[in-house]
Amino acid sequence: MASSIPDRAEVVVVGGGIIGCSIAYHLARRGLTDVVVLEQGTLTCGTTWHAAGLVSQLKSSHSLTKLATYSARLFEELEDETGQATGYRAPGSISVADNEGRWEEILRNATMAEGVGVETRVIDLDEASERWPLMRTDDLVGALYIPHDGVTSPVDTTMALAKGAKARGARIIEGVSVTDLTTHNGAITGVVTEQGTIEADVVVLATGIWTRHLAAKIGVNVPLQACEHFYIVTEPLDGMEIGTPTLRDPDNYTYFKEETGKIMAGFFEPRGKLWRMDEIPRDFSFGTLPEDWEHVGPIFEKAIHRVPALGEVGLQLFFNGPEAFTPDGVYYMGETPEVDGCYVAAGFNSVGIQTAGGVGWALADWIADKHPPMDLNSVDIRRAQPFQSDEAYLRDRISESLGLLYAMHWPFRQYESARGIRLSPLHDRIEAAGAVFGETAGWERPNWFADEGQTKEYVYSYGKQNWHENMVRECMGVREAVGLFDQTSFAKARVQGPDALAVLNHISVAQIDAPVGKAVYTQWCNRKGGIESDLTITRLGHDEFFVVTAAAAENRDFTWLRRACRGKDLTVTNLTDDMVMLGLMGPNSRRLLAELTEEEDLSNEGFPFGWSRRIVMAGVDVLALRMSYVGELGWELYMSNEDAAPVFDAIIDTGGTHGLVHAGYHAMNSLRLEAGMRHWGHDITDEDTPIEAGLGFAIDWDKGDFLGRDALAAQKDQPRSKRLIQFRIEDPELLAIHDEPLYRDGVVVGRTSSAMWSATQDRCCAMGYVEHPDGAAVTKDWIDSAAWEANIGGRRVGLSTSIRSWYDPQNQRPHLAD
Ligand SMILES: Cc1cc2nc3c(=O)[nH]c(=O)nc-3n(C[C@H](O)[C@H](O)[C@H](O)COP(=O)(O)OP(=O)(O)OC[C@H]3O[C@@H](n4cnc5c(N)ncnc54)[C@H](O)[C@@H]3O)c2cc1C
């Protein structure tokens, strides 16, 4: 019999799996003790009870590695605090590669993790055999040992978290199902249960595979889907000593864990098997799913290849249980964009145990401070797109995303499934011109243009890929003549009404009260001065503005804007799907545009940088903005979808005589990086301020108060001890990606934030924050007086440094830029 429920709680956490219990534990530790956890069955009865319990520390990014390493530390200490054993131990782990590409991936991950303090060691194959005697090693290229990787008991660890939460005042109530959620004016107000209603200021959905359907009741979009997930457990066998490290063999889709002298082998098959698209019943408690040897058989064969003894030993258990997977293979956390005060932590893609500690800590801070404790953009629920909850989409994509866990994570890897969701009206024309597409926020975007007869496919590697020369030619075309970019995917909105200026000025660091026609580059910052968005705002009229931001930031930025508009007199209209944007960039753009429009004066004086004007092209109305993300003379041309084809055709017809080239997003990324343009999500995030990022010029200190001003003003007069610097990798073949450690005279002082090959430098360029170890200012002298290196997959390579961008149009071509 369930205990009775209260009428009210500050926070209701729905779901008593490891995630819900960790959130309650960390909220209580933060002093938020009026917390109720509601579990429809008993604690752990969803997915948690049957997890294998691996606690690994190598993750895809710096922040996610930080969360995972925190979990390991917490699980180690929790028993001392709570008296409840967690079963945590650290036998270490070994990751093996049977090909060079995989080995490079493992080494690059290890290098990134080193920056977070994770100890890793490359071991020779003899040592690998000694540590894992039943492993076949003759076909291996390399092995990485991670001495402090752990394993834990998922049930005991959850119980310890629950005990710790209760000891600090949280209530945990089992046997109560949340049947609905309540909202008022776009904010959460509580939950409805079978036993009545609980009012709450904050509700957290930690409901695992149930989350998509529960969230949909209040219009919250959490695109995830249950998949079947398999492991087997053998009889005890010789050579499987207690304390044997966990073995990961991603090329054969299998991990092997020692379990009381037996092998537990778990599989991440290339194509996952979905389970139940419809709502999962509440009484699916400690549920298991049937064996499926037809599905698992081929993968099991591969596991036997690595550990031949598996083929001879008896199996004690074939286990199949559901887990929640997401379209990009990364979990969701944070406040939902649709409903204030409604938080989510779900979709753990089979890493929910090892992530639980970190997620509990970060989400508790997020709720308590109304802000995440670090850059968590890659897991933020605001990245979820409405179309991703479509069942046909989920059916197609989730099967691929499960497989991606152990697939090669090549740089620039593109999804193969669920494509073609959002198409530019010019898609067919761009495709006919040779475009090879990539996907961002559902948009098909031309990444590069294939030559006539060239296969329109990616051939992946960690070096220069098959499109490298195409991109270099596109870049040089833009630098030396003019390039045409289809930038339709950029998010666009009209902000209109009596309060439009006041609202935009409040959230922008720049002065938005500019003359009509002026386009302002600005950041939106949070209270801590961290950059939430990096965008342009053009004044179209007295109280009408045009906001343009990155495609991937559409949900996030427009949620930020919508929240700022609360109670104000204005409307925000999302125009992203209604307008095409063409970028015409390069020294010949002016001459080309002049031929295409009646507009007589496109000179620097007549049409200066940072201004907009309505012009007529091919007989249609176009909003032309003199702006450039690639550091060239250029115009962004905005027009309605219906008008795009004639404008595009006119540009192509006339462009030939001006050296016009089609250019894709790989070229754009390269051009912007060498020109020093920061990319939100990599070079600038909500934990970096405009001052640290070298964007202080955008702040208007004279305009009065704005969001983040106090924090920025306090930082302004302090030594700039953290600073974004430009790097050039002085090895003609090596390409960095991001998160590579940076060394000053042999000491790690930062990491790269983004990197890309630069055509003008004929090297890979990168940006990255460096921090002065003594808290003193990062000055030109401090930078110039030392030797700099990056660690790229275990290779220490020399770097050139610069505070200014590598490519500066003002220096290179002063007559072309203002
Ligand atoms: C075979 C297998 C092996 C795995 N191995 C590992 C591993 O080695 N390492 C690792 O890190 N991860 C592993 N995982 C993944 C891990 O188990 C999950 O990511 C994790 O358990 C998710 O925890 P959770 O709290 O989000 O979900 P759950 O444990 O499912 O908890 C959600 C809870 O919410 C409750 N609930 C749902 N709806 C309601 C409602 N309306 N009202 C009240 N309560 C509700 C459910 O009853 C459930 O108990 C594995 C998963 C599987 C399937």
Tab-separated table of C-alpha atoms in Angstrom, residues 98-449:
chain	number	residue	atom	x	y	z
A	98	ASP	CA	41.099	-3.969	-34.841
A	99	ASN	CA	41.718	-1.220	-37.406
A	100	GLU	CA	43.643	2.033	-37.638
A	101	GLY	CA	40.557	4.271	-37.797
A	102	ARG	CA	39.171	2.889	-34.571
A	103	TRP	CA	42.551	3.119	-32.899
A	104	GLU	CA	42.762	6.777	-33.835
A	105	GLU	CA	39.297	7.328	-32.396
A	106	ILE	CA	40.245	5.652	-29.116
A	107	LEU	CA	43.450	7.680	-28.875
A	108	ARG	CA	41.661	10.949	-29.591
A	109	ASN	CA	39.033	10.202	-26.934
A	110	ALA	CA	41.738	9.321	-24.449
A	111	THR	CA	43.535	12.585	-25.146
A	112	MET	CA	40.379	14.595	-24.584
A	113	ALA	CA	39.653	12.711	-21.340
A	114	GLU	CA	43.192	13.408	-20.158
A	115	GLY	CA	42.166	17.077	-20.107
A	116	VAL	CA	39.517	16.179	-17.489
A	117	GLY	CA	42.031	14.189	-15.442
A	118	VAL	CA	41.074	10.685	-16.576
A	119	GLU	CA	44.126	8.433	-16.447
A	120	THR	CA	44.596	6.282	-19.555
A	121	ARG	CA	47.506	4.171	-20.749
A	122	VAL	CA	48.261	2.575	-24.108
A	123	ILE	CA	49.278	-1.020	-23.396
A	124	ASP	CA	50.961	-3.495	-25.711
A	125	LEU	CA	49.077	-6.564	-26.791
A	126	ASP	CA	51.067	-8.832	-24.452
A	127	GLU	CA	49.916	-6.791	-21.492
A	128	ALA	CA	46.368	-6.782	-22.878
A	129	SER	CA	46.503	-10.593	-23.019
A	130	GLU	CA	47.844	-10.786	-19.491
A	131	ARG	CA	45.042	-8.597	-18.214
A	132	TRP	CA	42.396	-10.402	-20.294
A	133	PRO	CA	43.649	-13.949	-20.878
A	134	LEU	CA	40.540	-15.128	-22.751
A	135	MET	CA	40.804	-12.356	-25.352
A	136	ARG	CA	42.075	-13.008	-28.860
A	137	THR	CA	44.642	-10.321	-29.706
A	138	ASP	CA	46.318	-11.453	-32.941
A	139	ASP	CA	44.172	-9.170	-35.135
A	140	LEU	CA	44.312	-6.101	-32.883
A	141	VAL	CA	45.924	-2.780	-33.741
A	142	GLY	CA	45.946	-1.358	-30.231
A	143	ALA	CA	44.610	-1.468	-26.693
A	144	LEU	CA	43.949	1.324	-24.224
A	145	TYR	CA	43.821	0.641	-20.486
A	146	ILE	CA	41.779	2.931	-18.233
A	147	PRO	CA	42.793	1.902	-14.711
A	148	HIS	CA	40.013	3.673	-12.797
A	149	ASP	CA	36.978	2.738	-14.890
A	150	GLY	CA	34.452	1.098	-12.648
A	151	VAL	CA	31.418	-1.095	-12.336
A	152	THR	CA	28.589	-0.697	-9.873
A	153	SER	CA	25.420	-2.406	-8.788
A	154	PRO	CA	22.626	-0.310	-10.356
A	155	VAL	CA	20.039	-1.361	-7.760
A	156	ASP	CA	22.296	-0.840	-4.731
A	157	THR	CA	23.559	2.482	-6.065
A	158	THR	CA	19.989	3.692	-6.598
A	159	MET	CA	19.078	2.591	-3.078
A	160	ALA	CA	22.069	4.475	-1.680
A	161	LEU	CA	21.026	7.631	-3.525
A	162	ALA	CA	17.447	7.209	-2.284
A	163	LYS	CA	18.665	6.691	1.272
A	164	GLY	CA	20.884	9.765	1.052
A	165	ALA	CA	17.980	11.815	-0.310
A	166	LYS	CA	15.619	10.667	2.441
A	167	ALA	CA	18.201	11.321	5.136
A	168	ARG	CA	18.269	14.937	3.992
A	169	GLY	CA	14.496	15.322	3.999
A	170	ALA	CA	13.254	14.244	0.555
A	171	ARG	CA	10.208	11.937	0.426
A	172	ILE	CA	10.097	8.879	-1.810
A	173	ILE	CA	6.680	7.407	-2.486
A	174	GLU	CA	6.311	4.144	-4.375
A	175	GLY	CA	3.214	2.675	-5.995
A	176	VAL	CA	1.857	6.031	-7.170
A	177	SER	CA	1.555	6.789	-10.851
A	178	VAL	CA	1.447	10.289	-12.292
A	179	THR	CA	-1.446	10.246	-14.732
A	180	ASP	CA	-1.275	13.858	-15.869
A	181	LEU	CA	0.602	17.135	-15.425
A	182	THR	CA	-0.940	20.525	-14.784
A	183	THR	CA	0.084	23.911	-16.159
A	184	HIS	CA	-1.047	27.503	-15.997
A	185	ASN	CA	0.054	30.272	-18.355
A	186	GLY	CA	2.833	28.151	-19.802
A	187	ALA	CA	4.267	27.129	-16.421
A	188	ILE	CA	4.026	23.834	-14.582
A	189	THR	CA	1.771	23.820	-11.522
A	190	GLY	CA	1.807	20.209	-10.418
A	191	VAL	CA	1.025	16.574	-11.100
A	192	VAL	CA	-2.136	14.523	-11.060
A	193	THR	CA	-1.844	11.070	-9.519
A	194	GLU	CA	-4.215	8.203	-8.875
A	195	GLN	CA	-4.365	9.450	-5.288
A	196	GLY	CA	-4.920	13.111	-5.989
A	197	THR	CA	-3.028	16.173	-7.077
A	198	ILE	CA	0.252	17.591	-5.861
A	199	GLU	CA	0.956	21.258	-6.499
A	200	ALA	CA	4.569	21.955	-7.331
A	201	ASP	CA	6.768	24.799	-8.549
A	202	VAL	CA	9.029	22.385	-10.390
A	203	VAL	CA	8.318	18.973	-11.887
A	204	VAL	CA	11.103	16.740	-13.172
A	205	LEU	CA	10.287	13.994	-15.653
A	206	ALA	CA	12.791	11.219	-14.924
A	207	THR	CA	10.514	8.612	-16.372
A	208	GLY	CA	12.819	6.730	-18.750
A	209	ILE	CA	11.040	4.963	-21.620
A	210	TRP	CA	7.683	6.426	-20.479
A	211	THR	CA	8.762	10.047	-20.913
A	212	ARG	CA	7.694	10.829	-24.509
A	213	HIS	CA	4.042	9.996	-23.874
A	214	LEU	CA	3.854	11.571	-20.412
A	215	ALA	CA	5.466	14.830	-21.593
A	216	ALA	CA	3.160	15.013	-24.609
A	217	LYS	CA	0.182	15.409	-22.247
A	218	ILE	CA	1.238	19.034	-21.730
A	219	GLY	CA	2.673	19.603	-25.201
A	220	VAL	CA	6.275	18.993	-24.176
A	221	ASN	CA	8.379	17.338	-26.847
A	222	VAL	CA	10.788	14.611	-25.668
A	223	PRO	CA	11.625	12.535	-28.739
A	224	LEU	CA	12.847	9.207	-27.437
A	225	GLN	CA	11.969	5.626	-28.079
A	226	ALA	CA	12.399	2.306	-26.270
A	227	CYS	CA	14.662	-0.252	-27.906
A	228	GLU	CA	15.440	-3.794	-26.942
A	229	HIS	CA	18.862	-4.130	-25.426
A	230	PHE	CA	20.571	-7.459	-24.966
A	231	TYR	CA	23.219	-9.182	-22.899
A	232	ILE	CA	24.097	-12.733	-21.983
A	233	VAL	CA	25.703	-14.162	-18.847
A	234	THR	CA	27.798	-17.328	-19.043
A	235	GLU	CA	28.470	-20.096	-16.584
A	236	PRO	CA	31.635	-19.514	-14.525
A	237	LEU	CA	34.740	-20.134	-16.614
A	238	ASP	CA	38.476	-20.477	-16.070
A	239	GLY	CA	40.520	-17.429	-16.944
A	240	MET	CA	37.807	-15.022	-15.833
A	241	GLU	CA	39.340	-13.976	-12.544
A	242	ILE	CA	37.390	-11.741	-10.213
A	243	GLY	CA	38.628	-8.206	-10.813
A	244	THR	CA	39.272	-8.676	-14.552
A	245	PRO	CA	38.833	-5.312	-16.273
A	246	THR	CA	35.841	-4.633	-18.489
A	247	LEU	CA	36.678	-5.173	-22.153
A	248	ARG	CA	35.198	-3.051	-24.919
A	249	ASP	CA	35.444	-4.240	-28.519
A	250	PRO	CA	33.394	-1.711	-30.476
A	251	ASP	CA	34.454	-3.127	-33.854
A	252	ASN	CA	32.645	-6.312	-32.874
A	253	TYR	CA	29.782	-4.405	-31.170
A	254	THR	CA	30.361	-6.016	-27.758
A	255	TYR	CA	31.471	-5.276	-24.209
A	256	PHE	CA	32.531	-8.006	-21.793
A	257	LYS	CA	32.238	-7.588	-18.057
A	258	GLU	CA	33.509	-9.922	-15.376
A	259	GLU	CA	30.648	-10.958	-13.116
A	260	THR	CA	31.566	-13.277	-10.223
A	261	GLY	CA	33.873	-15.314	-12.434
A	262	LYS	CA	31.459	-15.359	-15.376
A	263	ILE	CA	31.292	-13.205	-18.499
A	264	MET	CA	28.473	-10.785	-19.037
A	265	ALA	CA	28.588	-9.801	-22.724
A	266	GLY	CA	26.397	-6.911	-23.904
A	267	PHE	CA	25.714	-5.882	-27.492
A	268	PHE	CA	25.297	-2.665	-29.451
A	269	GLU	CA	24.264	-4.057	-32.787
A	270	PRO	CA	24.558	-1.752	-35.855
A	271	ARG	CA	20.764	-1.557	-36.244
A	272	GLY	CA	18.727	-1.553	-33.054
A	273	LYS	CA	15.363	-3.202	-32.526
A	274	LEU	CA	12.566	-0.868	-31.457
A	275	TRP	CA	10.089	-1.905	-28.798
A	276	ARG	CA	6.531	-0.505	-28.614
A	277	MET	CA	5.822	2.783	-30.318
A	278	ASP	CA	2.633	3.136	-28.279
A	279	GLU	CA	2.390	4.098	-24.626
A	280	ILE	CA	4.123	1.660	-22.303
A	281	PRO	CA	1.757	0.336	-19.621
A	282	ARG	CA	2.376	1.471	-16.073
A	283	ASP	CA	2.553	-2.111	-14.829
A	284	PHE	CA	5.606	-2.916	-16.942
A	285	SER	CA	7.585	-3.388	-13.769
A	286	PHE	CA	10.771	-5.449	-13.538
A	287	GLY	CA	9.732	-6.454	-17.052
A	288	THR	CA	11.844	-8.463	-19.467
A	289	LEU	CA	11.458	-9.093	-23.186
A	290	PRO	CA	11.765	-12.395	-25.066
A	291	GLU	CA	15.033	-13.834	-26.390
A	292	ASP	CA	15.772	-13.031	-30.021
A	293	TRP	CA	18.657	-15.141	-31.288
A	294	GLU	CA	17.899	-14.264	-34.861
A	295	HIS	CA	18.662	-10.616	-34.095
A	296	VAL	CA	21.556	-11.162	-31.700
A	297	GLY	CA	23.083	-14.275	-33.311
A	298	PRO	CA	25.321	-12.496	-35.852
A	299	ILE	CA	26.650	-10.172	-33.154
A	300	PHE	CA	27.199	-13.068	-30.756
A	301	GLU	CA	29.338	-14.696	-33.477
A	302	LYS	CA	31.483	-11.570	-33.514
A	303	ALA	CA	31.783	-11.672	-29.731
A	304	ILE	CA	33.029	-15.260	-30.007
A	305	HIS	CA	35.642	-14.052	-32.474
A	306	ARG	CA	37.104	-11.801	-29.767
A	307	VAL	CA	36.574	-14.196	-26.845
A	308	PRO	CA	36.545	-17.732	-28.323
A	309	ALA	CA	35.754	-19.304	-24.924
A	310	LEU	CA	32.255	-17.817	-25.256
A	311	GLY	CA	31.525	-20.381	-27.948
A	312	GLU	CA	32.208	-23.264	-25.607
A	313	VAL	CA	30.853	-22.203	-22.251
A	314	GLY	CA	27.212	-22.635	-21.271
A	315	LEU	CA	24.939	-19.597	-21.009
A	316	GLN	CA	23.130	-18.966	-17.728
A	317	LEU	CA	21.076	-16.070	-18.937
A	318	PHE	CA	19.961	-14.366	-22.133
A	319	PHE	CA	18.671	-11.003	-21.053
A	320	ASN	CA	16.586	-8.571	-23.085
A	321	GLY	CA	15.239	-5.356	-21.558
A	322	PRO	CA	14.094	-1.997	-22.904
A	323	GLU	CA	16.093	1.224	-22.712
A	324	ALA	CA	15.277	4.729	-23.998
A	325	PHE	CA	17.251	5.935	-27.040
A	326	THR	CA	17.272	9.377	-28.665
A	327	PRO	CA	17.685	10.457	-32.311
A	328	ASP	CA	21.245	11.742	-31.809
A	329	GLY	CA	22.307	9.157	-29.250
A	330	VAL	CA	22.683	11.748	-26.492
A	331	TYR	CA	20.441	12.141	-23.448
A	332	TYR	CA	18.142	15.048	-22.614
A	333	MET	CA	18.252	17.245	-19.586
A	334	GLY	CA	17.165	20.728	-18.595
A	335	GLU	CA	14.078	22.908	-18.527
A	336	THR	CA	11.705	22.199	-21.389
A	337	PRO	CA	11.212	25.018	-23.890
A	338	GLU	CA	7.440	24.569	-23.919
A	339	VAL	CA	6.617	24.712	-20.177
A	340	ASP	CA	8.452	26.738	-17.549
A	341	GLY	CA	9.425	24.800	-14.451
A	342	CYS	CA	9.084	21.446	-16.202
A	343	TYR	CA	12.465	19.719	-16.329
A	344	VAL	CA	13.445	16.515	-18.016
A	345	ALA	CA	16.241	13.961	-17.533
A	346	ALA	CA	15.620	11.008	-19.812
A	347	GLY	CA	16.741	9.075	-22.870
A	348	PHE	CA	20.008	7.718	-21.530
A	349	ASN	CA	21.025	5.564	-24.490
A	350	SER	CA	22.456	2.890	-22.233
A	351	VAL	CA	24.711	5.154	-20.193
A	352	GLY	CA	22.212	6.149	-17.505
A	353	ILE	CA	24.003	4.406	-14.647
A	354	GLN	CA	27.416	5.936	-15.285
A	355	THR	CA	25.872	9.340	-15.973
A	356	ALA	CA	23.399	9.360	-13.084
A	357	GLY	CA	25.671	11.017	-10.530
A	358	GLY	CA	26.686	13.838	-12.852
A	359	VAL	CA	23.181	14.372	-14.176
A	360	GLY	CA	21.752	14.543	-10.656
A	361	TRP	CA	24.344	17.114	-9.661
A	362	ALA	CA	23.943	19.235	-12.796
A	363	LEU	CA	20.144	19.158	-12.857
A	364	ALA	CA	19.871	20.000	-9.154
A	365	ASP	CA	22.103	23.026	-9.742
A	366	TRP	CA	20.087	23.929	-12.843
A	367	ILE	CA	16.844	23.883	-10.818
A	368	ALA	CA	18.297	25.682	-7.802
A	369	ASP	CA	20.213	28.345	-9.764
A	370	LYS	CA	17.868	28.468	-12.776
A	371	HIS	CA	20.978	27.859	-14.820
A	372	PRO	CA	23.158	24.847	-15.674
A	373	PRO	CA	26.491	24.701	-13.830
A	374	MET	CA	28.500	24.378	-17.068
A	375	ASP	CA	28.067	24.210	-20.816
A	376	LEU	CA	25.570	21.387	-21.315
A	377	ASN	CA	24.398	22.402	-24.766
A	378	SER	CA	24.942	18.956	-26.259
A	379	VAL	CA	22.467	17.364	-23.820
A	380	ASP	CA	20.066	20.305	-23.480
A	381	ILE	CA	16.418	19.379	-24.180
A	382	ARG	CA	16.117	22.633	-26.160
A	383	ARG	CA	17.853	20.918	-29.083
A	384	ALA	CA	14.863	18.573	-29.586
A	385	GLN	CA	12.868	19.341	-32.725
A	386	PRO	CA	9.084	18.938	-32.991
A	387	PHE	CA	9.330	16.649	-36.041
A	388	GLN	CA	11.495	14.228	-34.072
A	389	SER	CA	8.526	12.847	-32.147
A	390	ASP	CA	6.907	11.747	-35.367
A	391	GLU	CA	6.630	7.950	-35.189
A	392	ALA	CA	7.873	7.331	-38.724
A	393	TYR	CA	10.931	9.478	-37.978
A	394	LEU	CA	11.636	7.693	-34.696
A	395	ARG	CA	11.200	4.287	-36.291
A	396	ASP	CA	13.767	5.144	-38.916
A	397	ARG	CA	16.334	7.092	-36.879
A	398	ILE	CA	16.389	5.354	-33.505
A	399	SER	CA	17.401	2.051	-35.028
A	400	GLU	CA	20.463	3.845	-36.434
A	401	SER	CA	21.197	5.860	-33.303
A	402	LEU	CA	21.415	2.745	-31.094
A	403	GLY	CA	24.025	1.372	-33.489
A	404	LEU	CA	25.997	4.603	-33.321
A	405	LEU	CA	27.061	3.855	-29.765
A	406	TYR	CA	29.716	1.450	-31.022
A	407	ALA	CA	29.916	2.659	-34.628
A	408	MET	CA	32.905	4.732	-35.749
A	409	HIS	CA	32.418	8.341	-34.684
A	410	TRP	CA	34.138	9.773	-37.707
A	411	PRO	CA	34.552	13.509	-37.963
A	412	PHE	CA	31.777	14.919	-40.189
A	413	ARG	CA	29.839	11.647	-39.966
A	414	GLN	CA	26.344	12.064	-41.418
A	415	TYR	CA	23.189	10.232	-40.433
A	416	GLU	CA	21.966	7.711	-42.981
A	417	SER	CA	18.351	7.390	-41.842
A	418	ALA	CA	15.362	9.740	-41.488
A	419	ARG	CA	16.736	12.299	-43.915
A	420	GLY	CA	15.025	14.894	-46.078
A	421	ILE	CA	12.833	16.346	-43.349
A	422	ARG	CA	13.382	20.087	-43.942
A	423	LEU	CA	14.272	21.120	-47.476
A	424	SER	CA	15.205	24.511	-48.836
A	425	PRO	CA	12.907	25.522	-51.700
A	426	LEU	CA	16.132	25.512	-53.735
A	427	HIS	CA	17.028	21.968	-52.757
A	428	ASP	CA	16.641	20.454	-56.233
A	429	ARG	CA	18.665	23.213	-57.866
A	430	ILE	CA	21.426	22.909	-55.278
A	431	GLU	CA	21.440	19.142	-55.614
A	432	ALA	CA	21.701	19.414	-59.400
A	433	ALA	CA	24.725	21.664	-58.868
A	434	GLY	CA	26.494	18.783	-57.108
A	435	ALA	CA	25.633	19.374	-53.455
A	436	VAL	CA	26.398	16.635	-50.965
A	437	PHE	CA	24.121	17.208	-48.017
A	438	GLY	CA	24.456	17.029	-44.275
A	439	GLU	CA	21.709	17.404	-41.703
A	440	THR	CA	21.321	20.077	-39.042
A	441	ALA	CA	18.081	20.475	-37.082
A	442	GLY	CA	16.384	18.392	-39.765
A	443	TRP	CA	17.550	20.700	-42.577
A	444	GLU	CA	19.329	19.217	-45.544
A	445	ARG	CA	22.241	21.590	-46.073
A	446	PRO	CA	24.850	21.516	-48.826
A	447	ASN	CA	28.079	20.588	-47.060
A	448	TRP	CA	30.244	20.436	-50.184
A	449	PHE	CA	29.853	20.320	-53.936
